Amino acid sequence: MCLGPKTGFSLAGLAGDVTGLHGPDFRTQQRVCPGFSEGLALQIPLTARNEASLQPELLVTRTGYRQRVTQTAALPDGTAAYSYRQNRMLTYLSLPVLLQINTSRVFMEIGPQLDYLLQASTDEQRTTEFASQAPVQQEHLAFSGRQQMTPLCVSGVAGLGYRAPKHWTLNVRYYRSFTQIFDATAAEAAPRVYATGVVLQAGYLLRLGRPQRQGTADAQ
């Protein structure tokens, strides 16, 4: 059995009905959102020669999404164009539990992941252009809160990794949530939108309970 720290870098976004996220009068364009994760991993062998193992992890994950939203219809009188950029960062406590199939160096992994939303923060830059000669109006908003977000999400994870010498591991994972990230009970007509992304991780695993050397045992 092995235990050690893990850290990772992610590129995240949304999947599903993204174009209709803000209604029929708006067009939504996505951009990838960088993030990170860090925590601990525990590797539990399932076979004598460790051809298969179970790896639960406890991670703090910072992810989210970025988008540009443009209003295409039903503009107020006197408004020529309206759009805004939105960056939303989500902090989760993540618990992936993955089955690993191991060779001497390379391993594959697959399994579920449970994410509990700890914090959500949103940054918006709104731009309004008028039909008259009035100057362009720009407004910046920043707020936090978990309103309209699903507090507990279940995802599927699949990945490929490499066990380097000196206890180091390097792996890449793809994930997608099975749970909608917007809470249908908190938001009217919540769209079917899911979290998705790719994660690159590095870890350092140390063996626990390593048996003592024979010479040390004899000396005792």
PDB file of C-alpha atoms in Angstrom:
ATOM      1  CA  MET A   1       0.000   0.000   0.000  1.00  0.00           C
ATOM      2  CA  CYS A   2       1.286   3.470  -0.948  1.00  0.00           C
ATOM      3  CA  LEU A   3       0.423   7.008   0.123  1.00  0.00           C
ATOM      4  CA  GLY A   4       1.562  10.363  -1.174  1.00  0.00           C
ATOM      5  CA  PRO A   5       0.751  13.864  -2.440  1.00  0.00           C
ATOM      6  CA  LYS A   6      -0.640  14.718  -5.860  1.00  0.00           C
ATOM      7  CA  THR A   7      -0.885  17.970  -7.765  1.00  0.00           C
ATOM      8  CA  GLY A   8      -2.359  18.732 -11.145  1.00  0.00           C
ATOM      9  CA  PHE A   9      -3.194  21.260 -13.844  1.00  0.00           C
ATOM     10  CA  SER A  10      -6.526  21.186 -15.673  1.00  0.00           C
ATOM     11  CA  LEU A  11      -8.299  22.643 -18.692  1.00  0.00           C
ATOM     12  CA  ALA A  12     -12.045  22.625 -18.072  1.00  0.00           C
ATOM     13  CA  GLY A  13     -15.279  23.668 -19.726  1.00  0.00           C
ATOM     14  CA  LEU A  14     -18.914  22.745 -20.219  1.00  0.00           C
ATOM     15  CA  ALA A  15     -20.623  20.016 -22.234  1.00  0.00           C
ATOM     16  CA  GLY A  16     -24.260  19.617 -23.214  1.00  0.00           C
ATOM     17  CA  ASP A  17     -26.698  22.401 -24.131  1.00  0.00           C
ATOM     18  CA  VAL A  18     -24.110  25.171 -23.897  1.00  0.00           C
ATOM     19  CA  THR A  19     -25.444  27.266 -26.801  1.00  0.00           C
ATOM     20  CA  GLY A  20     -28.839  27.544 -25.103  1.00  0.00           C
ATOM     21  CA  LEU A  21     -27.422  28.141 -21.649  1.00  0.00           C
ATOM     22  CA  HIS A  22     -28.778  31.697 -21.385  1.00  0.00           C
ATOM     23  CA  GLY A  23     -31.932  31.327 -23.449  1.00  0.00           C
ATOM     24  CA  PRO A  24     -32.946  31.640 -27.120  1.00  0.00           C
ATOM     25  CA  ASP A  25     -32.095  35.354 -27.325  1.00  0.00           C
ATOM     26  CA  PHE A  26     -28.424  34.806 -26.475  1.00  0.00           C
ATOM     27  CA  ARG A  27     -25.457  33.161 -28.183  1.00  0.00           C
ATOM     28  CA  THR A  28     -22.848  31.550 -25.929  1.00  0.00           C
ATOM     29  CA  GLN A  29     -19.220  30.921 -26.910  1.00  0.00           C
ATOM     30  CA  GLN A  30     -16.895  28.914 -24.674  1.00  0.00           C
ATOM     31  CA  ARG A  31     -13.257  29.292 -23.773  1.00  0.00           C
ATOM     32  CA  VAL A  32     -11.266  26.746 -21.802  1.00  0.00           C
ATOM     33  CA  CYS A  33     -10.720  27.524 -18.139  1.00  0.00           C
ATOM     34  CA  PRO A  34      -7.374  26.629 -16.514  1.00  0.00           C
ATOM     35  CA  GLY A  35      -7.409  25.224 -13.002  1.00  0.00           C
ATOM     36  CA  PHE A  36      -5.480  23.100 -10.540  1.00  0.00           C
ATOM     37  CA  SER A  37      -5.861  20.353  -7.964  1.00  0.00           C
ATOM     38  CA  GLU A  38      -3.837  19.117  -5.006  1.00  0.00           C
ATOM     39  CA  GLY A  39      -4.263  16.518  -2.315  1.00  0.00           C
ATOM     40  CA  LEU A  40      -3.422  12.960  -1.281  1.00  0.00           C
ATOM     41  CA  ALA A  41      -3.635   9.583  -3.007  1.00  0.00           C
ATOM     42  CA  LEU A  42      -3.761   6.119  -1.433  1.00  0.00           C
ATOM     43  CA  GLN A  43      -2.939   3.080  -3.579  1.00  0.00           C
ATOM     44  CA  ILE A  44      -4.304  -0.279  -2.380  1.00  0.00           C
ATOM     45  CA  PRO A  45      -3.098  -3.433  -4.197  1.00  0.00           C
ATOM     46  CA  LEU A  46      -5.865  -5.841  -5.197  1.00  0.00           C
ATOM     47  CA  THR A  47      -3.596  -8.670  -6.363  1.00  0.00           C
ATOM     48  CA  ALA A  48      -0.402 -10.207  -5.017  1.00  0.00           C
ATOM     49  CA  ARG A  49       1.730  -8.821  -7.853  1.00  0.00           C
ATOM     50  CA  ASN A  50      -0.199  -5.541  -8.040  1.00  0.00           C
ATOM     51  CA  GLU A  51      -1.559  -6.107 -11.541  1.00  0.00           C
ATOM     52  CA  ALA A  52      -4.667  -4.283 -10.290  1.00  0.00           C
ATOM     53  CA  SER A  53      -5.049  -1.701  -7.561  1.00  0.00           C
ATOM     54  CA  LEU A  54      -7.628   0.661  -6.107  1.00  0.00           C
ATOM     55  CA  GLN A  55      -6.664   4.305  -5.732  1.00  0.00           C
ATOM     56  CA  PRO A  56      -8.903   6.626  -3.697  1.00  0.00           C
ATOM     57  CA  GLU A  57      -7.826  10.263  -3.577  1.00  0.00           C
ATOM     58  CA  LEU A  58      -8.849  13.317  -1.579  1.00  0.00           C
ATOM     59  CA  LEU A  59      -8.291  16.500  -3.581  1.00  0.00           C
ATOM     60  CA  VAL A  60      -9.092  20.181  -3.452  1.00  0.00           C
ATOM     61  CA  THR A  61      -9.977  21.025  -7.050  1.00  0.00           C
ATOM     62  CA  ARG A  62     -10.280  24.503  -8.515  1.00  0.00           C
ATOM     63  CA  THR A  63     -12.006  24.440 -11.875  1.00  0.00           C
ATOM     64  CA  GLY A  64     -14.755  26.323 -13.706  1.00  0.00           C
ATOM     65  CA  TYR A  65     -15.712  27.733 -17.077  1.00  0.00           C
ATOM     66  CA  ARG A  66     -15.317  30.844 -19.225  1.00  0.00           C
ATOM     67  CA  GLN A  67     -17.772  32.151 -21.780  1.00  0.00           C
ATOM     68  CA  ARG A  68     -18.715  35.109 -23.933  1.00  0.00           C
ATOM     69  CA  VAL A  69     -22.462  35.751 -24.152  1.00  0.00           C
ATOM     70  CA  THR A  70     -23.984  37.968 -26.861  1.00  0.00           C
ATOM     71  CA  GLN A  71     -27.611  39.033 -26.950  1.00  0.00           C
ATOM     72  CA  THR A  72     -28.928  38.439 -30.482  1.00  0.00           C
ATOM     73  CA  ALA A  73     -32.621  39.379 -30.116  1.00  0.00           C
ATOM     74  CA  ALA A  74     -35.082  41.322 -27.950  1.00  0.00           C
ATOM     75  CA  LEU A  75     -32.616  44.121 -27.254  1.00  0.00           C
ATOM     76  CA  PRO A  76     -34.014  47.073 -25.273  1.00  0.00           C
ATOM     77  CA  ASP A  77     -34.953  50.201 -27.224  1.00  0.00           C
ATOM     78  CA  GLY A  78     -31.920  52.308 -28.010  1.00  0.00           C
ATOM     79  CA  THR A  79     -29.463  49.433 -27.495  1.00  0.00           C
ATOM     80  CA  ALA A  80     -27.448  48.366 -30.538  1.00  0.00           C
ATOM     81  CA  ALA A  81     -25.523  45.495 -28.935  1.00  0.00           C
ATOM     82  CA  TYR A  82     -25.100  43.848 -25.559  1.00  0.00           C
ATOM     83  CA  SER A  83     -22.582  41.204 -24.491  1.00  0.00           C
ATOM     84  CA  TYR A  84     -20.642  40.072 -21.470  1.00  0.00           C
ATOM     85  CA  ARG A  85     -17.692  37.887 -20.578  1.00  0.00           C
ATOM     86  CA  GLN A  86     -18.152  35.585 -17.606  1.00  0.00           C
ATOM     87  CA  ASN A  87     -15.478  33.709 -15.670  1.00  0.00           C
ATOM     88  CA  ARG A  88     -16.806  31.381 -12.996  1.00  0.00           C
ATOM     89  CA  MET A  89     -14.405  29.544 -10.707  1.00  0.00           C
ATOM     90  CA  LEU A  90     -15.619  26.565  -8.690  1.00  0.00           C
ATOM     91  CA  THR A  91     -13.765  25.033  -5.741  1.00  0.00           C
ATOM     92  CA  TYR A  92     -14.601  21.398  -4.983  1.00  0.00           C
ATOM     93  CA  LEU A  93     -13.616  18.783  -2.454  1.00  0.00           C
ATOM     94  CA  SER A  94     -13.121  15.818  -4.799  1.00  0.00           C
ATOM     95  CA  LEU A  95     -13.051  12.101  -4.024  1.00  0.00           C
ATOM     96  CA  PRO A  96     -12.108   9.953  -7.038  1.00  0.00           C
ATOM     97  CA  VAL A  97     -12.021   6.183  -6.463  1.00  0.00           C
ATOM     98  CA  LEU A  98     -10.268   4.603  -9.431  1.00  0.00           C
ATOM     99  CA  LEU A  99      -9.471   1.065 -10.500  1.00  0.00           C
ATOM    100  CA  GLN A 100      -5.956   0.871 -11.920  1.00  0.00           C
ATOM    101  CA  ILE A 101      -4.671  -1.822 -14.272  1.00  0.00           C
ATOM    102  CA  ASN A 102      -0.888  -1.890 -13.945  1.00  0.00           C
ATOM    103  CA  THR A 103       2.053  -3.029 -16.029  1.00  0.00           C
ATOM    104  CA  SER A 104       5.660  -2.526 -14.982  1.00  0.00           C
ATOM    105  CA  ARG A 105       5.513   1.210 -15.750  1.00  0.00           C
ATOM    106  CA  VAL A 106       2.270   2.115 -17.547  1.00  0.00           C
ATOM    107  CA  PHE A 107      -1.177   1.987 -15.944  1.00  0.00           C
ATOM    108  CA  MET A 108      -4.765   2.635 -16.989  1.00  0.00           C
ATOM    109  CA  GLU A 109      -7.397   3.925 -14.591  1.00  0.00           C
ATOM    110  CA  ILE A 110     -11.160   4.285 -14.579  1.00  0.00           C
ATOM    111  CA  GLY A 111     -13.814   4.971 -11.976  1.00  0.00           C
ATOM    112  CA  PRO A 112     -16.242   7.434 -10.390  1.00  0.00           C
ATOM    113  CA  GLN A 113     -15.538  10.763  -8.755  1.00  0.00           C
ATOM    114  CA  LEU A 114     -17.632  12.582  -6.163  1.00  0.00           C
ATOM    115  CA  ASP A 115     -17.346  16.389  -6.014  1.00  0.00           C
ATOM    116  CA  TYR A 116     -18.719  18.619  -3.247  1.00  0.00           C
ATOM    117  CA  LEU A 117     -18.901  22.329  -4.091  1.00  0.00           C
ATOM    118  CA  LEU A 118     -17.140  24.413  -1.436  1.00  0.00           C
ATOM    119  CA  GLN A 119     -17.130  27.819  -3.086  1.00  0.00           C
ATOM    120  CA  ALA A 120     -18.136  29.573  -6.312  1.00  0.00           C
ATOM    121  CA  SER A 121     -16.964  32.985  -7.510  1.00  0.00           C
ATOM    122  CA  THR A 122     -18.027  34.846 -10.645  1.00  0.00           C
ATOM    123  CA  ASP A 123     -16.404  37.703 -12.536  1.00  0.00           C
ATOM    124  CA  GLU A 124     -18.341  39.485 -15.318  1.00  0.00           C
ATOM    125  CA  GLN A 125     -17.425  42.239 -17.755  1.00  0.00           C
ATOM    126  CA  ARG A 126     -20.565  43.673 -19.416  1.00  0.00           C
ATOM    127  CA  THR A 127     -20.539  45.857 -22.534  1.00  0.00           C
ATOM    128  CA  THR A 128     -23.494  47.844 -23.889  1.00  0.00           C
ATOM    129  CA  GLU A 129     -23.428  49.713 -27.215  1.00  0.00           C
ATOM    130  CA  PHE A 130     -26.146  52.260 -27.942  1.00  0.00           C
ATOM    131  CA  ALA A 131     -27.850  53.151 -31.207  1.00  0.00           C
ATOM    132  CA  SER A 132     -27.196  56.843 -30.539  1.00  0.00           C
ATOM    133  CA  GLN A 133     -23.796  58.482 -30.289  1.00  0.00           C
ATOM    134  CA  ALA A 134     -23.636  57.752 -26.563  1.00  0.00           C
ATOM    135  CA  PRO A 135     -20.346  56.241 -25.387  1.00  0.00           C
ATOM    136  CA  VAL A 136     -20.053  52.502 -24.886  1.00  0.00           C
ATOM    137  CA  GLN A 137     -21.026  51.499 -21.366  1.00  0.00           C
ATOM    138  CA  GLN A 138     -18.854  48.953 -19.576  1.00  0.00           C
ATOM    139  CA  GLU A 139     -19.647  47.434 -16.211  1.00  0.00           C
ATOM    140  CA  HIS A 140     -17.609  45.076 -14.065  1.00  0.00           C
ATOM    141  CA  LEU A 141     -19.284  42.756 -11.553  1.00  0.00           C
ATOM    142  CA  ALA A 142     -17.728  40.307  -9.099  1.00  0.00           C
ATOM    143  CA  PHE A 143     -19.716  38.165  -6.720  1.00  0.00           C
ATOM    144  CA  SER A 144     -19.570  34.834  -4.927  1.00  0.00           C
ATOM    145  CA  GLY A 145     -22.106  32.236  -3.896  1.00  0.00           C
ATOM    146  CA  ARG A 146     -23.273  28.750  -4.759  1.00  0.00           C
ATOM    147  CA  GLN A 147     -26.764  29.785  -5.843  1.00  0.00           C
ATOM    148  CA  GLN A 148     -28.123  27.846  -8.837  1.00  0.00           C
ATOM    149  CA  MET A 149     -25.177  25.410  -8.669  1.00  0.00           C
ATOM    150  CA  THR A 150     -25.539  21.717  -7.867  1.00  0.00           C
ATOM    151  CA  PRO A 151     -23.689  21.203  -4.550  1.00  0.00           C
ATOM    152  CA  LEU A 152     -22.880  17.512  -5.104  1.00  0.00           C
ATOM    153  CA  CYS A 153     -21.822  16.091  -8.480  1.00  0.00           C
ATOM    154  CA  VAL A 154     -20.913  12.603  -9.671  1.00  0.00           C
ATOM    155  CA  SER A 155     -18.468  12.227 -12.570  1.00  0.00           C
ATOM    156  CA  GLY A 156     -16.809   9.493 -14.583  1.00  0.00           C
ATOM    157  CA  VAL A 157     -13.013   9.486 -14.912  1.00  0.00           C
ATOM    158  CA  ALA A 158     -10.695   7.628 -17.308  1.00  0.00           C
ATOM    159  CA  GLY A 159      -6.976   8.051 -17.756  1.00  0.00           C
ATOM    160  CA  LEU A 160      -3.520   6.770 -18.566  1.00  0.00           C
ATOM    161  CA  GLY A 161      -0.370   7.089 -16.483  1.00  0.00           C
ATOM    162  CA  TYR A 162       3.320   6.293 -16.115  1.00  0.00           C
ATOM    163  CA  ARG A 163       5.227   5.219 -13.004  1.00  0.00           C
ATOM    164  CA  ALA A 164       8.627   6.843 -13.128  1.00  0.00           C
ATOM    165  CA  PRO A 165      11.604   5.771 -11.010  1.00  0.00           C
ATOM    166  CA  LYS A 166      12.036   7.159  -7.478  1.00  0.00           C
ATOM    167  CA  HIS A 167       8.309   6.827  -6.606  1.00  0.00           C
ATOM    168  CA  TRP A 168       7.090   9.492  -9.077  1.00  0.00           C
ATOM    169  CA  THR A 169       3.923   9.121 -11.145  1.00  0.00           C
ATOM    170  CA  LEU A 170       2.613  11.127 -14.088  1.00  0.00           C
ATOM    171  CA  ASN A 171      -0.886  10.727 -15.488  1.00  0.00           C
ATOM    172  CA  VAL A 172      -3.500  12.384 -17.680  1.00  0.00           C
ATOM    173  CA  ARG A 173      -7.247  12.066 -17.061  1.00  0.00           C
ATOM    174  CA  TYR A 174     -10.473  12.935 -18.837  1.00  0.00           C
ATOM    175  CA  TYR A 175     -13.606  13.506 -16.782  1.00  0.00           C
ATOM    176  CA  ARG A 176     -17.241  14.355 -17.412  1.00  0.00           C
ATOM    177  CA  SER A 177     -19.974  14.815 -14.856  1.00  0.00           C
ATOM    178  CA  PHE A 178     -23.114  12.693 -14.915  1.00  0.00           C
ATOM    179  CA  THR A 179     -24.842  15.300 -12.756  1.00  0.00           C
ATOM    180  CA  GLN A 180     -25.974  18.629 -14.207  1.00  0.00           C
ATOM    181  CA  ILE A 181     -23.876  21.403 -12.685  1.00  0.00           C
ATOM    182  CA  PHE A 182     -26.846  23.801 -12.495  1.00  0.00           C
ATOM    183  CA  ASP A 183     -29.414  22.945  -9.841  1.00  0.00           C
ATOM    184  CA  ALA A 184     -32.823  22.428 -11.470  1.00  0.00           C
ATOM    185  CA  THR A 185     -34.584  23.142  -8.160  1.00  0.00           C
ATOM    186  CA  ALA A 186     -32.828  26.507  -7.760  1.00  0.00           C
ATOM    187  CA  ALA A 187     -32.877  27.769 -11.357  1.00  0.00           C
ATOM    188  CA  GLU A 188     -35.937  27.879 -13.549  1.00  0.00           C
ATOM    189  CA  ALA A 189     -35.617  25.713 -16.676  1.00  0.00           C
ATOM    190  CA  ALA A 190     -32.042  24.768 -15.802  1.00  0.00           C
ATOM    191  CA  PRO A 191     -30.224  23.689 -18.988  1.00  0.00           C
ATOM    192  CA  ARG A 192     -28.680  20.249 -19.310  1.00  0.00           C
ATOM    193  CA  VAL A 193     -25.074  21.301 -18.914  1.00  0.00           C
ATOM    194  CA  TYR A 194     -22.257  19.157 -17.513  1.00  0.00           C
ATOM    195  CA  ALA A 195     -18.687  19.725 -16.383  1.00  0.00           C
ATOM    196  CA  THR A 196     -15.900  18.273 -18.499  1.00  0.00           C
ATOM    197  CA  GLY A 197     -12.150  18.614 -18.746  1.00  0.00           C
ATOM    198  CA  VAL A 198      -8.659  17.168 -18.992  1.00  0.00           C
ATOM    199  CA  VAL A 199      -6.260  16.955 -16.039  1.00  0.00           C
ATOM    200  CA  LEU A 200      -2.481  16.452 -16.041  1.00  0.00           C
ATOM    201  CA  GLN A 201      -1.224  15.233 -12.651  1.00  0.00           C
ATOM    202  CA  ALA A 202       2.059  14.435 -10.942  1.00  0.00           C
ATOM    203  CA  GLY A 203       2.336  12.401  -7.757  1.00  0.00           C
ATOM    204  CA  TYR A 204       4.842  10.955  -5.319  1.00  0.00           C
ATOM    205  CA  LEU A 205       3.853   7.647  -3.706  1.00  0.00           C
ATOM    206  CA  LEU A 206       5.692   6.099  -0.762  1.00  0.00           C
ATOM    207  CA  ARG A 207       5.181   2.505   0.296  1.00  0.00           C
ATOM    208  CA  LEU A 208       3.557   2.033   3.715  1.00  0.00           C
ATOM    209  CA  GLY A 209       4.439  -0.820   6.042  1.00  0.00           C
ATOM    210  CA  ARG A 210       7.546  -1.867   4.145  1.00  0.00           C
ATOM    211  CA  PRO A 211       8.932  -5.034   5.745  1.00  0.00           C
ATOM    212  CA  GLN A 212      12.154  -4.709   7.711  1.00  0.00           C
ATOM    213  CA  ARG A 213      15.396  -6.015   6.267  1.00  0.00           C
ATOM    214  CA  GLN A 214      16.534  -9.358   7.619  1.00  0.00           C
ATOM    215  CA  GLY A 215      19.717  -7.943   9.062  1.00  0.00           C
ATOM    216  CA  THR A 216      17.833  -5.259  10.978  1.00  0.00           C
ATOM    217  CA  ALA A 217      15.380  -7.803  12.376  1.00  0.00           C
ATOM    218  CA  ASP A 218      18.233 -10.088  13.539  1.00  0.00           C
ATOM    219  CA  ALA A 219      19.963  -7.186  15.268  1.00  0.00           C
ATOM    220  CA  GLN A 220      16.846  -6.528  17.293  1.00  0.00           C
TER     221      GLN A 220
END
